[in-house]
Amino acid sequence: MEAKTLFDKIWDAHVVKKVEGGPNVLYIDRHYIHEVTSPVAFLGLKTRGLKVFRPEKTTATPDHNVPTINQHLSITDELSRHQVEMLKKNCHEHGIVHHGLGTEGHGVVHIIGPEMGLTQPGMTIVCGDSHTSTHGAFGAIAFGIGTSEVEMVLASQCIMQPKPKKMRVTINGELGKGVTAKDIALYIISKISTSGGTGHFIEYAGSAITNLSMEGRMTLCNLSIESGARGGMIAPDETTFEYVKGRQFAPKDEEWETTLANWKELKSDKDAVFDTEYTFDAADIEPMITYGTNPGMGIGVTRPIPTTEGMEGSDKTTYLKSLQYMGYHEGDTMKGKPVDYVFLGSCTNGRIEDFRAFAAFVKGKKKAGSVTAWLVPGSKAVENQIKAEGIDKILVEAGFELRQPGCSACLAMNDDKIPEGKYSVSTSNRNFEGRQGPGARTLLASPLTAAATAVTGVISDPRELM
Amino acid sequence: MAYDKFSTIKTPAVPLPIENVDTDQIIPARFLKAVERKGFGDNLFRDWRYQKDGSPKTDFPLNNPKYSGKILVGGKNFGSGSSREHAAWAIYDYGFRVVVSSFFADIFKGNALNNGLLPVVVSPGFLQKIFDAIEKDPNTEFEVDLENQTFTILAGDESEQFEINPYKKHCLQNGLDDIDYLVEMKSQIVEFEKNKSCRFEAC
């Protein structure tokens, strides 16, 4: 039998039909929806006179538009409120489970799915959000789709997709002190660029990957899209099974045993061939920070901003435009530059482990007076866990306060916007121009680097303060 | 979603010689709050196109009266970033029918094809020739022939073939979308569900 990759195995098992000269009709096991990319899809169904085909396979929550303080009050922005209400109405009409604002199940869609055990190994998972790649951490094929495709899934539980190429990124060795999954991701993207993964689906492998917790794996897979890849995945192992076991929607009892036996088969065959392969050494990875306006513009926090030497044409123009936006210059050292805002949260770093790491770092220290810090749990469950573990008290003692769950300052769609010209060290996923607010300047980093920066007020290397 | 059938167009083009044009630039998140697919063209490239007070930035190509046409020419890695289909809607709603670049991000490309907006991938050298032709004469016309899959710089009579999936080509030429296709094959999907191997999922 032909050797197959993990990706091949799951993909091939979900192909309903191969369209001649066209894409595959791919069956979708799990569909997540939120308020921004679903209303036009529901409208499309209405126009066509269609019902949702398999409502039990879709789960909804509003996250992009929601405020992260005073969630018990009505949303003040009229358009945001309308979109959030539309999601609830559409779900109610079509029999879709909806975790509304303020409820125990509420949170960022990519955080609540895994928490509830809805995300499982071997599944095909889609959502109208590019960071759906997060769920690949469980050994699932998970990727972001457009609104037309959201409508397809609602109407038929299928989408039409050409099968992507396969890439393997192997990271061997042990990560150094203060180096996290976020740093691995930013390091990979800095090496292969924001288009290096385009047309591919990534499988992450190697000892540095298998040693990651599920939270770390989710952070890494989450950022796969930033390399241009449709998604990233990691073969499920004991860490995965341990995480899934006992969760609300995980298989139970006898079903657990049979399912587990199947999940254990989910790995790439030894001789499987990948279209593209990269191998990196974990020891080369430092705490990373971005200095430009795409996630590929990242460097070790102690390094200087690369110069334009060797660049020409539009490469050089684009690079200089980016530095100009950031207010930085070639050769500048990032460490020590002042920062105005620190954001901990988002589908990238809004999980309990991220809050534990941040809190452990700032314990006994004080937030710098010049820094405004927004600490936003990814879900109500994360918020509850933070309180149960007493992390909130540590944060308060260090001068921080906790907000309520949502996408928050990741994308400048709700009230949490970074003002024009201000610098924000952010644990989120994109540093595009204006991503956190018109004119805002985003520096992507790990929760540890964010914590170190929050207490010093300048870009800092967490290793020096641990 | 209904869109106009695509055949051949002959038109000038608007240049945007910037690389990695991401979807947050094409349409910032704060303009994604509509619940209908209307009016996104007004906010296309909002923060590059307008000052804070709403007045146009005169140096941005879309505000430059010398440029016009139904083709947008972008630098490599066009459409990176989020999955927001609003990016394709905004470009289409503004009046473009073709986006040309030497490289597109996957999700954007798929979204464009699902909305009657043709993404044309040309070689980096040919892309530069297109930019040069517009620079030389902003009124110069280009021909995009979907049937023959060619993009032609009419002034220099230089042409390049582009790739497109035959199924998607058929959809664009006939104004069809995937949802019609999928709904028609529902019995096959039901059959698939019945026979689906439960090996990888708790059924």
XYZ file of C-alpha atoms in Angstrom:
669
model
C 0.000 0.000 0.000
C 1.168 3.499 -0.795
C 2.663 5.300 2.179
C 0.417 8.124 3.330
C 0.859 11.201 5.443
C -1.407 11.898 8.386
C -3.012 14.577 6.247
C -3.675 12.129 3.376
C -5.298 9.628 5.698
C -7.804 12.068 7.133
C -8.437 13.929 3.876
C -8.983 10.788 1.809
C -11.434 9.400 4.378
C -13.564 12.535 3.956
C -13.749 12.827 0.165
C -17.358 12.353 -0.908
C -16.565 12.890 -4.575
C -13.723 13.962 -6.791
C -15.035 16.477 -9.304
C -13.530 15.866 -12.713
C -11.029 18.611 -13.486
C -12.009 20.237 -10.241
C -11.811 20.193 -6.478
C -12.764 17.432 -4.030
C -16.111 17.463 -2.299
C -14.950 17.193 1.286
C -17.196 16.139 4.160
C -16.932 18.295 7.276
C -17.244 16.747 10.751
C -17.231 19.916 12.808
C -18.208 23.461 11.876
C -17.679 26.456 14.131
C -19.351 29.772 13.392
C -19.135 33.297 14.808
C -21.029 36.510 14.232
C -18.856 38.138 11.537
C -18.570 35.633 8.710
C -21.907 33.826 9.112
C -24.786 36.327 8.593
C -24.397 36.547 4.816
C -24.258 32.734 4.679
C -27.559 32.466 6.568
C -28.994 35.110 4.281
C -27.876 33.010 1.315
C -29.713 29.982 2.696
C -32.831 32.061 3.112
C -32.616 33.381 -0.454
C -32.274 29.830 -1.753
C -34.985 28.510 0.536
C -32.615 26.046 2.212
C -32.432 24.710 5.749
C -29.279 23.847 7.663
C -28.516 20.263 6.663
C -26.817 18.989 9.851
C -27.335 21.610 12.582
C -25.851 19.325 15.261
C -22.443 19.538 13.580
C -22.250 23.332 13.891
C -21.484 25.250 17.102
C -21.718 29.025 17.449
C -20.369 31.755 19.688
C -19.938 35.521 19.227
C -16.346 36.592 19.795
C -14.973 39.217 17.383
C -17.393 42.031 18.223
C -17.905 41.610 21.923
C -16.760 44.067 24.593
C -14.420 42.687 27.270
C -15.789 44.742 30.148
C -19.353 45.028 31.421
C -20.605 42.137 29.327
C -23.824 42.108 31.372
C -24.780 45.397 29.702
C -26.068 45.760 26.167
C -23.326 46.160 23.526
C -23.063 49.888 22.879
C -21.918 49.770 19.254
C -25.118 49.361 17.277
C -23.642 47.427 14.357
C -21.748 45.072 16.662
C -24.835 44.479 18.741
C -26.872 43.752 15.642
C -24.338 41.230 14.350
C -24.194 39.455 17.722
C -27.993 39.365 17.888
C -28.242 38.080 14.328
C -26.024 35.123 15.209
C -28.299 34.203 18.090
C -31.402 34.591 15.938
C -29.982 32.570 13.048
C -28.872 29.768 15.385
C -32.255 29.705 17.080
C -34.051 29.503 13.737
C -31.886 26.668 12.484
C -31.441 24.651 15.681
C -27.736 25.364 16.136
C -26.186 25.352 19.623
C -25.202 28.921 20.488
C -22.991 29.949 23.407
C -24.054 33.529 23.997
C -22.194 36.347 25.653
C -21.974 35.908 29.420
C -22.868 32.204 29.378
C -20.547 29.522 30.754
C -19.768 28.233 27.264
C -18.871 31.607 25.791
C -15.448 32.454 24.433
C -13.266 32.759 21.390
C -14.466 30.081 18.995
C -11.055 28.410 18.708
C -10.718 28.253 22.474
C -14.134 26.828 23.367
C -14.169 24.050 20.736
C -11.186 22.185 22.195
C -12.273 22.947 25.782
C -15.619 21.268 25.212
C -14.083 18.266 23.505
C -15.784 19.162 20.216
C -12.400 19.186 18.504
C -11.082 15.638 18.196
C -8.354 13.763 16.347
C -9.094 12.653 12.810
C -11.830 15.198 12.166
C -12.261 17.687 9.369
C -12.996 21.043 10.999
C -13.765 24.380 9.362
C -14.811 27.861 10.439
C -15.110 31.199 8.695
C -11.893 32.320 10.334
C -8.353 31.720 9.178
C -7.152 30.735 12.649
C -9.235 27.582 12.500
C -5.822 26.030 11.904
C -5.621 25.976 15.734
C -7.578 22.707 15.888
C -4.901 20.897 13.896
C -3.103 20.555 17.238
C -5.329 17.514 17.860
C -4.351 15.728 14.656
C -7.350 17.062 12.763
C -7.542 18.751 9.367
C -8.722 22.214 10.321
C -8.708 25.322 8.184
C -10.362 28.669 7.637
C -12.985 29.211 4.958
C -14.829 32.125 3.374
C -18.483 32.964 3.864
C -19.557 31.208 0.622
C -18.042 28.063 2.074
C -19.772 28.636 5.420
C -22.985 28.611 3.413
C -21.895 25.385 1.683
C -21.293 23.658 5.010
C -24.590 24.873 6.424
C -26.388 23.707 3.270
C -24.619 20.399 2.653
C -22.025 19.662 5.388
C -19.466 19.714 2.564
C -17.142 22.136 0.858
C -15.288 21.974 -2.424
C -11.541 22.163 -2.052
C -8.545 21.187 -4.116
C -6.265 18.932 -2.079
C -3.291 20.998 -0.908
C 0.335 19.930 -1.048
C 2.008 18.587 2.057
C 4.806 20.117 4.057
C 6.574 18.807 7.123
C 8.323 21.105 9.561
C 10.502 19.210 11.999
C 11.952 20.850 15.094
C 14.406 18.668 16.926
C 16.003 19.218 20.286
C 15.000 21.022 23.428
C 13.730 24.557 23.724
C 15.793 26.918 25.817
C 14.599 28.711 28.945
C 11.938 31.313 28.219
C 11.257 29.970 24.708
C 7.650 28.997 23.997
C 5.449 27.585 21.243
C 4.787 31.160 20.124
C 8.498 31.668 19.571
C 8.700 28.447 17.552
C 5.910 29.702 15.305
C 7.376 33.190 14.829
C 10.774 31.620 14.177
C 9.400 29.289 11.487
C 7.539 32.132 9.761
C 10.637 34.345 9.889
C 12.504 31.560 8.087
C 9.937 30.480 5.463
C 8.127 33.863 5.112
C 4.420 34.642 5.132
C 3.972 32.943 1.788
C 6.313 29.979 2.309
C 3.464 27.691 3.292
C 1.017 28.796 0.614
C -0.628 25.888 -1.196
C 0.434 23.514 1.584
C -0.856 21.889 4.719
C 1.840 21.542 7.387
C 2.559 18.638 9.692
C 4.756 19.626 12.634
C 7.050 16.937 13.960
C 10.167 16.413 16.047
C 10.936 16.235 19.746
C 10.458 19.966 20.391
C 6.910 19.599 19.060
C 5.935 16.397 20.846
C 7.197 17.902 24.101
C 4.691 20.759 23.810
C 1.500 20.797 25.870
C -1.842 20.889 24.040
C -2.027 24.631 24.674
C 1.407 25.075 23.106
C 0.451 22.909 20.148
C -2.676 24.985 19.618
C -0.604 28.184 19.614
C 1.764 26.732 17.031
C -0.966 25.353 14.752
C -2.932 28.590 15.148
C -0.096 30.517 13.505
C 0.260 28.104 10.555
C -1.909 30.410 8.447
C 0.605 33.216 8.997
C 3.104 31.272 6.914
C 0.496 31.133 4.155
C -0.355 27.455 4.830
C -4.011 26.457 4.987
C -3.352 24.758 8.282
C -0.962 22.847 10.446
C -1.364 19.611 12.334
C 0.390 17.436 14.879
C -0.081 13.677 15.131
C -2.133 12.867 18.226
C -0.354 11.159 21.110
C -0.825 10.531 24.831
C -0.744 14.303 25.497
C -3.660 14.716 23.065
C -5.681 11.792 24.398
C -5.154 12.905 27.988
C -6.448 16.383 27.096
C -9.552 15.140 25.262
C -10.524 12.438 27.740
C -13.423 13.317 29.990
C -14.378 16.520 28.185
C -18.062 17.174 27.602
C -18.259 15.936 24.029
C -15.424 13.403 24.139
C -16.365 9.769 23.532
C -17.188 7.963 26.769
C -16.679 4.490 28.251
C -16.622 1.728 25.675
C -16.815 4.199 22.815
C -13.737 5.923 24.208
C -11.753 2.687 24.043
C -12.654 1.887 20.430
C -12.182 5.477 19.314
C -8.849 5.702 21.083
C -7.620 2.594 19.270
C -8.479 4.309 15.972
C -6.903 7.600 16.961
C -3.649 5.808 17.725
C -3.358 4.960 14.034
C -3.326 8.636 13.124
C 0.244 9.275 12.087
C 2.190 9.639 8.880
C 3.566 6.380 7.532
C 7.293 6.025 7.888
C 7.899 6.266 4.147
C 5.318 8.957 3.454
C 6.562 11.657 1.105
C 6.030 15.367 1.718
C 6.165 17.892 -1.107
C 8.271 20.222 1.030
C 10.337 19.600 4.160
C 12.033 21.936 6.616
C 14.087 20.992 9.642
C 15.136 23.372 12.387
C 17.034 23.024 15.637
C 15.152 24.042 18.782
C 18.400 25.341 20.299
C 18.520 28.078 17.640
C 15.196 29.547 18.709
C 15.193 32.568 21.003
C 12.283 34.538 22.426
C 11.006 36.257 19.283
C 9.538 39.664 18.541
C 8.285 41.219 15.328
C 9.485 44.608 14.149
C 7.471 45.076 10.945
C 3.992 44.759 9.503
C 3.712 41.071 8.747
C 4.321 38.062 11.010
C 7.344 37.019 8.953
C 9.205 40.119 10.094
C 10.354 38.607 13.370
C 13.753 38.344 15.078
C 15.239 37.147 18.345
C 14.459 39.831 20.913
C 18.164 40.631 21.380
C 18.854 41.049 17.652
C 18.976 44.197 15.517
C 16.410 44.908 12.786
C 17.786 43.500 9.509
C 19.145 45.993 6.999
C 18.061 46.356 3.354
C 21.439 45.136 2.130
C 20.844 42.815 -0.811
C 17.204 43.888 -1.257
C 16.001 45.651 -4.365
C 12.891 46.747 -6.255
C 9.496 46.266 -4.654
C 10.999 44.016 -1.942
C 13.000 46.961 -0.661
C 10.186 49.498 -1.107
C 7.747 47.272 0.779
C 10.295 46.647 3.560
C 11.049 50.347 4.041
C 7.343 51.230 3.941
C 6.850 48.745 6.724
C 9.648 50.149 8.912
C 8.353 53.650 8.296
C 4.907 52.630 9.535
C 6.510 51.157 12.648
C 8.680 54.211 13.226
C 11.798 51.992 13.251
C 15.055 51.984 11.300
C 17.270 49.305 9.826
C 19.822 48.110 12.354
C 17.847 49.332 15.406
C 17.979 47.099 18.468
C 14.495 46.086 19.553
C 15.364 45.449 23.184
C 14.896 48.551 25.267
C 12.451 50.301 22.939
C 9.490 51.801 24.818
C 6.062 50.178 24.663
C 2.660 51.673 25.477
C 0.355 48.652 25.535
C 0.604 44.967 26.340
C -2.104 42.539 25.220
C -2.365 38.985 26.538
C -5.130 37.000 24.895
C -6.685 35.977 21.532
C -7.082 32.548 19.921
C -3.289 32.418 19.789
C -2.418 32.953 23.456
C -5.635 33.254 25.456
C -5.521 29.832 27.125
C -5.013 28.909 30.753
C -1.378 27.966 30.242
C -0.683 31.434 28.833
C -2.170 33.059 31.925
C -0.256 30.716 34.212
C 3.000 31.632 32.457
C 2.264 35.354 32.522
C 1.255 35.271 36.186
C 4.234 33.170 37.253
C 6.471 35.730 35.578
C 4.930 38.880 37.066
C 4.443 37.388 40.533
C 6.188 39.663 43.018
C 6.907 42.261 40.339
C 4.940 45.376 39.383
C 3.498 46.522 36.102
C 5.334 49.544 34.701
C 3.292 52.710 35.145
C 3.724 53.703 31.514
C 2.127 50.499 30.211
C -1.577 49.869 29.709
C -2.122 46.122 29.925
C -5.153 44.240 28.632
C -5.342 40.692 29.919
C -8.204 38.928 28.186
C -9.068 35.277 28.852
C -9.991 33.335 25.721
C -13.149 31.936 27.240
C -15.391 31.928 30.266
C -13.855 28.557 31.177
C -10.368 30.101 31.119
C -11.638 32.999 33.238
C -13.148 30.578 35.750
C -9.953 28.537 35.884
C -7.863 31.691 36.423
C -10.013 32.504 39.430
C -10.038 28.930 40.721
C -6.233 28.849 40.677
C -5.890 32.265 42.310
C -4.054 33.640 39.268
C -6.310 36.694 39.315
C -4.972 37.635 42.768
C -1.358 37.379 41.622
C -2.173 39.593 38.656
C -3.964 42.192 40.774
C -1.070 42.324 43.247
C 1.277 43.003 40.343
C -0.937 45.857 39.162
C -2.860 44.074 36.409
C -6.555 43.529 35.936
C -8.440 40.841 34.152
C -11.013 41.523 31.467
C -13.827 39.319 30.129
C -13.539 36.822 27.235
C -13.451 37.829 23.585
C -11.128 38.473 20.643
C -10.427 41.905 22.156
C -7.437 43.845 20.838
C -6.454 41.233 18.275
C -8.329 42.866 15.441
C -9.764 46.303 16.227
C -13.340 45.275 15.681
C -14.631 45.800 19.198
C -13.939 48.568 21.734
C -10.406 47.368 22.532
C -8.375 49.348 20.015
C -4.771 50.493 20.342
C -4.540 54.259 19.628
C -2.744 55.640 16.590
C 1.029 55.611 16.760
C 1.166 53.609 20.000
C 3.324 50.511 20.401
C 1.680 47.307 21.529
C 3.457 44.107 22.489
C 0.760 41.626 21.667
C 0.403 37.878 22.082
C -2.034 37.792 19.161
C -1.352 36.671 15.600
C -1.109 39.593 13.187
C 0.926 42.775 13.110
C -0.539 44.146 9.880
C -0.907 47.913 9.547
C -3.899 49.008 11.594
C -4.658 45.496 12.785
C -5.087 46.607 16.409
C -6.504 50.015 15.506
C -5.881 52.598 12.774
C -2.241 53.634 12.994
C -1.474 51.208 15.846
C 1.933 49.519 15.864
C 1.921 45.863 16.827
C 4.856 43.779 18.040
C 4.006 40.090 18.205
C 5.554 38.112 21.035
C 4.985 35.303 23.527
C 3.160 35.708 26.848
C 6.557 35.619 28.604
C 8.036 38.395 26.476
C 4.787 40.326 26.942
C 5.051 39.869 30.718
C 8.690 40.977 30.778
C 7.794 44.041 28.710
C 4.787 44.847 30.897
C 6.914 45.053 34.027
C 9.793 47.024 32.508
C 7.859 49.262 30.103
C 10.384 48.534 27.363
C 10.874 45.557 25.043
C 12.570 42.995 27.235
C 14.141 39.571 27.061
C 12.207 37.383 29.504
C 15.273 35.195 30.085
C 17.019 38.030 31.875
C 14.211 38.425 34.394
C 13.235 34.843 35.133
C -23.959 34.234 -4.477
C -25.006 35.535 -7.837
C -22.413 37.335 -9.909
C -21.985 38.353 -13.527
C -20.840 35.722 -15.992
C -17.236 36.224 -16.998
C -16.069 36.050 -20.596
C -13.523 38.480 -22.020
C -12.824 41.973 -20.794
C -10.786 44.757 -22.323
C -9.979 47.542 -19.911
C -7.254 49.729 -18.383
C -5.893 48.691 -14.984
C -5.169 50.229 -11.595
C -1.655 49.568 -10.226
C -0.942 48.757 -6.589
C 2.768 47.903 -6.616
C 2.919 46.788 -2.986
C 3.788 43.291 -1.762
C 1.898 41.274 0.852
C -1.295 43.334 0.530
C -3.209 41.723 3.412
C -6.940 41.481 3.924
C -6.801 43.945 6.821
C -5.656 46.557 4.275
C -8.204 45.467 1.668
C -10.951 45.914 4.228
C -10.223 46.658 7.902
C -12.107 44.581 10.493
C -14.152 47.521 11.759
C -15.989 47.525 8.419
C -17.047 43.880 8.656
C -20.088 44.534 10.776
C -22.730 44.401 8.055
C -25.094 41.454 7.965
C -25.742 41.809 4.252
C -23.396 41.778 1.316
C -23.715 45.426 0.351
C -21.568 48.510 0.052
C -18.172 47.020 0.941
C -16.563 48.800 -2.017
C -16.874 52.124 -0.195
C -14.382 50.897 2.390
C -12.031 49.092 0.044
C -8.443 49.929 1.159
C -10.049 52.304 3.648
C -6.942 53.290 5.644
C -4.713 53.592 2.592
C -7.364 55.481 0.659
C -8.657 58.007 3.197
C -7.259 60.353 5.810
C -8.610 60.166 9.335
C -11.051 63.002 8.550
C -12.434 61.027 5.621
C -10.770 63.077 2.887
C -9.063 61.049 0.159
C -5.297 60.504 0.225
C -4.429 61.888 -3.173
C -1.336 59.756 -3.693
C -3.211 56.452 -3.380
C -3.798 54.884 -6.831
C -7.565 54.452 -6.360
C -7.817 58.202 -5.783
C -5.649 59.119 -8.729
C -7.958 60.146 -11.609
C -5.429 59.007 -14.189
C -6.058 55.359 -13.245
C -9.249 53.504 -14.075
C -10.488 50.121 -15.226
C -11.732 46.778 -14.043
C -8.350 45.211 -13.341
C -6.427 45.630 -10.088
C -2.714 44.832 -10.346
C -1.060 43.972 -7.024
C 2.404 42.975 -5.824
C 3.252 39.418 -4.834
C 1.440 37.556 -2.030
C -1.779 39.476 -2.542
C -4.623 38.764 -0.099
C -2.668 37.248 2.786
C -4.202 37.195 6.220
C -7.738 36.539 7.289
C -10.424 34.446 5.619
C -12.836 37.384 5.355
C -14.692 37.032 2.081
C -15.517 40.709 2.544
C -12.112 41.365 0.913
C -13.269 39.781 -2.347
C -16.699 41.407 -2.022
C -15.129 44.853 -1.525
C -12.913 44.534 -4.608
C -15.826 43.274 -6.706
C -18.235 45.862 -5.333
C -15.782 48.645 -6.171
C -15.970 47.540 -9.786
C -12.975 45.292 -10.331
C -13.490 41.970 -12.120
C -9.870 40.802 -12.217
C -6.983 40.923 -9.746
C -3.535 40.243 -11.172
C -0.490 39.326 -9.122
C 2.480 36.996 -9.276
C 1.250 35.192 -6.142
C -2.001 34.978 -4.187
C -2.788 33.770 -0.693
C -4.911 30.599 -0.823
C -8.060 31.643 1.010
C -8.329 34.952 -0.816
C -7.945 33.208 -4.148
C -10.709 30.740 -3.309
C -12.992 33.507 -2.060
C -12.412 35.533 -5.236
C -13.285 32.556 -7.437
C -16.475 31.988 -5.453
C -17.572 35.554 -6.162
C -16.941 36.113 -9.837
C -13.661 37.925 -9.238
C -10.953 36.364 -11.391
C -7.518 36.038 -9.761
C -4.894 35.904 -12.511
C -1.423 34.654 -11.606
C 1.299 35.898 -13.955
C 5.066 35.494 -13.810
C 7.003 38.107 -11.796
C 8.566 39.373 -15.042
C 5.208 39.770 -16.757
C 3.773 41.482 -13.680
C 6.560 44.049 -13.941
C 5.734 44.546 -17.627
C 2.116 45.273 -16.676
C 3.237 47.839 -14.076
C 5.601 49.377 -16.647
C 2.869 49.577 -19.289
C 0.531 51.410 -16.882
C 3.366 53.704 -15.813
C 4.014 54.582 -19.442
C 0.358 55.124 -20.311
C -2.310 54.882 -17.597
C -4.991 54.513 -20.275
C -3.344 51.518 -21.863
C -5.684 48.569 -22.178
C -5.366 44.922 -21.224
C -7.404 41.974 -22.377
C -8.358 39.114 -20.100
C -9.702 36.172 -22.083
C -10.992 33.487 -19.748
C -11.832 30.985 -22.473
C -8.264 30.998 -23.789
C -6.785 31.775 -20.352
C -4.691 34.653 -21.607
C -3.765 38.048 -20.197
C -2.619 40.455 -22.909
C -0.876 43.810 -22.753
C -2.548 45.167 -25.881
C -0.098 48.026 -26.494
C 2.912 45.722 -26.687
C 0.855 42.791 -27.930
C 2.465 40.714 -25.203
C 0.497 37.883 -23.772
C 0.810 35.323 -21.005
C -1.267 32.247 -20.282
C -2.703 31.758 -16.833
C -3.886 28.660 -15.018
C -7.370 28.072 -13.726
C -9.063 24.965 -12.472
C -11.399 23.774 -15.294
C -14.326 23.416 -12.907
C -13.907 26.935 -11.543
C -13.543 28.261 -15.074
C -16.840 26.671 -16.003
C -18.468 28.203 -12.902
C -17.156 31.694 -13.699
C -18.198 31.505 -17.345
C -21.692 30.486 -16.374
C -22.172 32.448 -13.166
C -22.593 29.207 -11.189
C -21.583 28.567 -7.628
C -20.596 25.558 -5.548
C -23.669 25.683 -3.348
C -25.966 24.770 -6.252
C -23.606 21.928 -7.062
C -23.510 20.598 -3.502
C -27.220 20.878 -2.885
C -27.838 18.871 -6.044
C -25.653 16.039 -4.802
C -27.282 15.800 -1.401
C -28.402 12.184 -1.815
C -24.790 11.256 -2.474
C -23.748 13.087 0.699
C -26.374 11.222 2.720
C -25.068 7.966 1.257
C -21.525 8.969 2.227
C -22.646 9.649 5.786
C -24.172 6.173 6.027
C -21.070 4.428 4.779
C -18.561 6.748 6.355
C -15.841 4.897 8.101
C -16.056 5.731 11.771
C -12.397 5.048 12.241
C -11.418 8.649 12.761
C -14.437 10.014 14.472
C -16.740 9.126 17.302
C -19.929 8.692 15.299
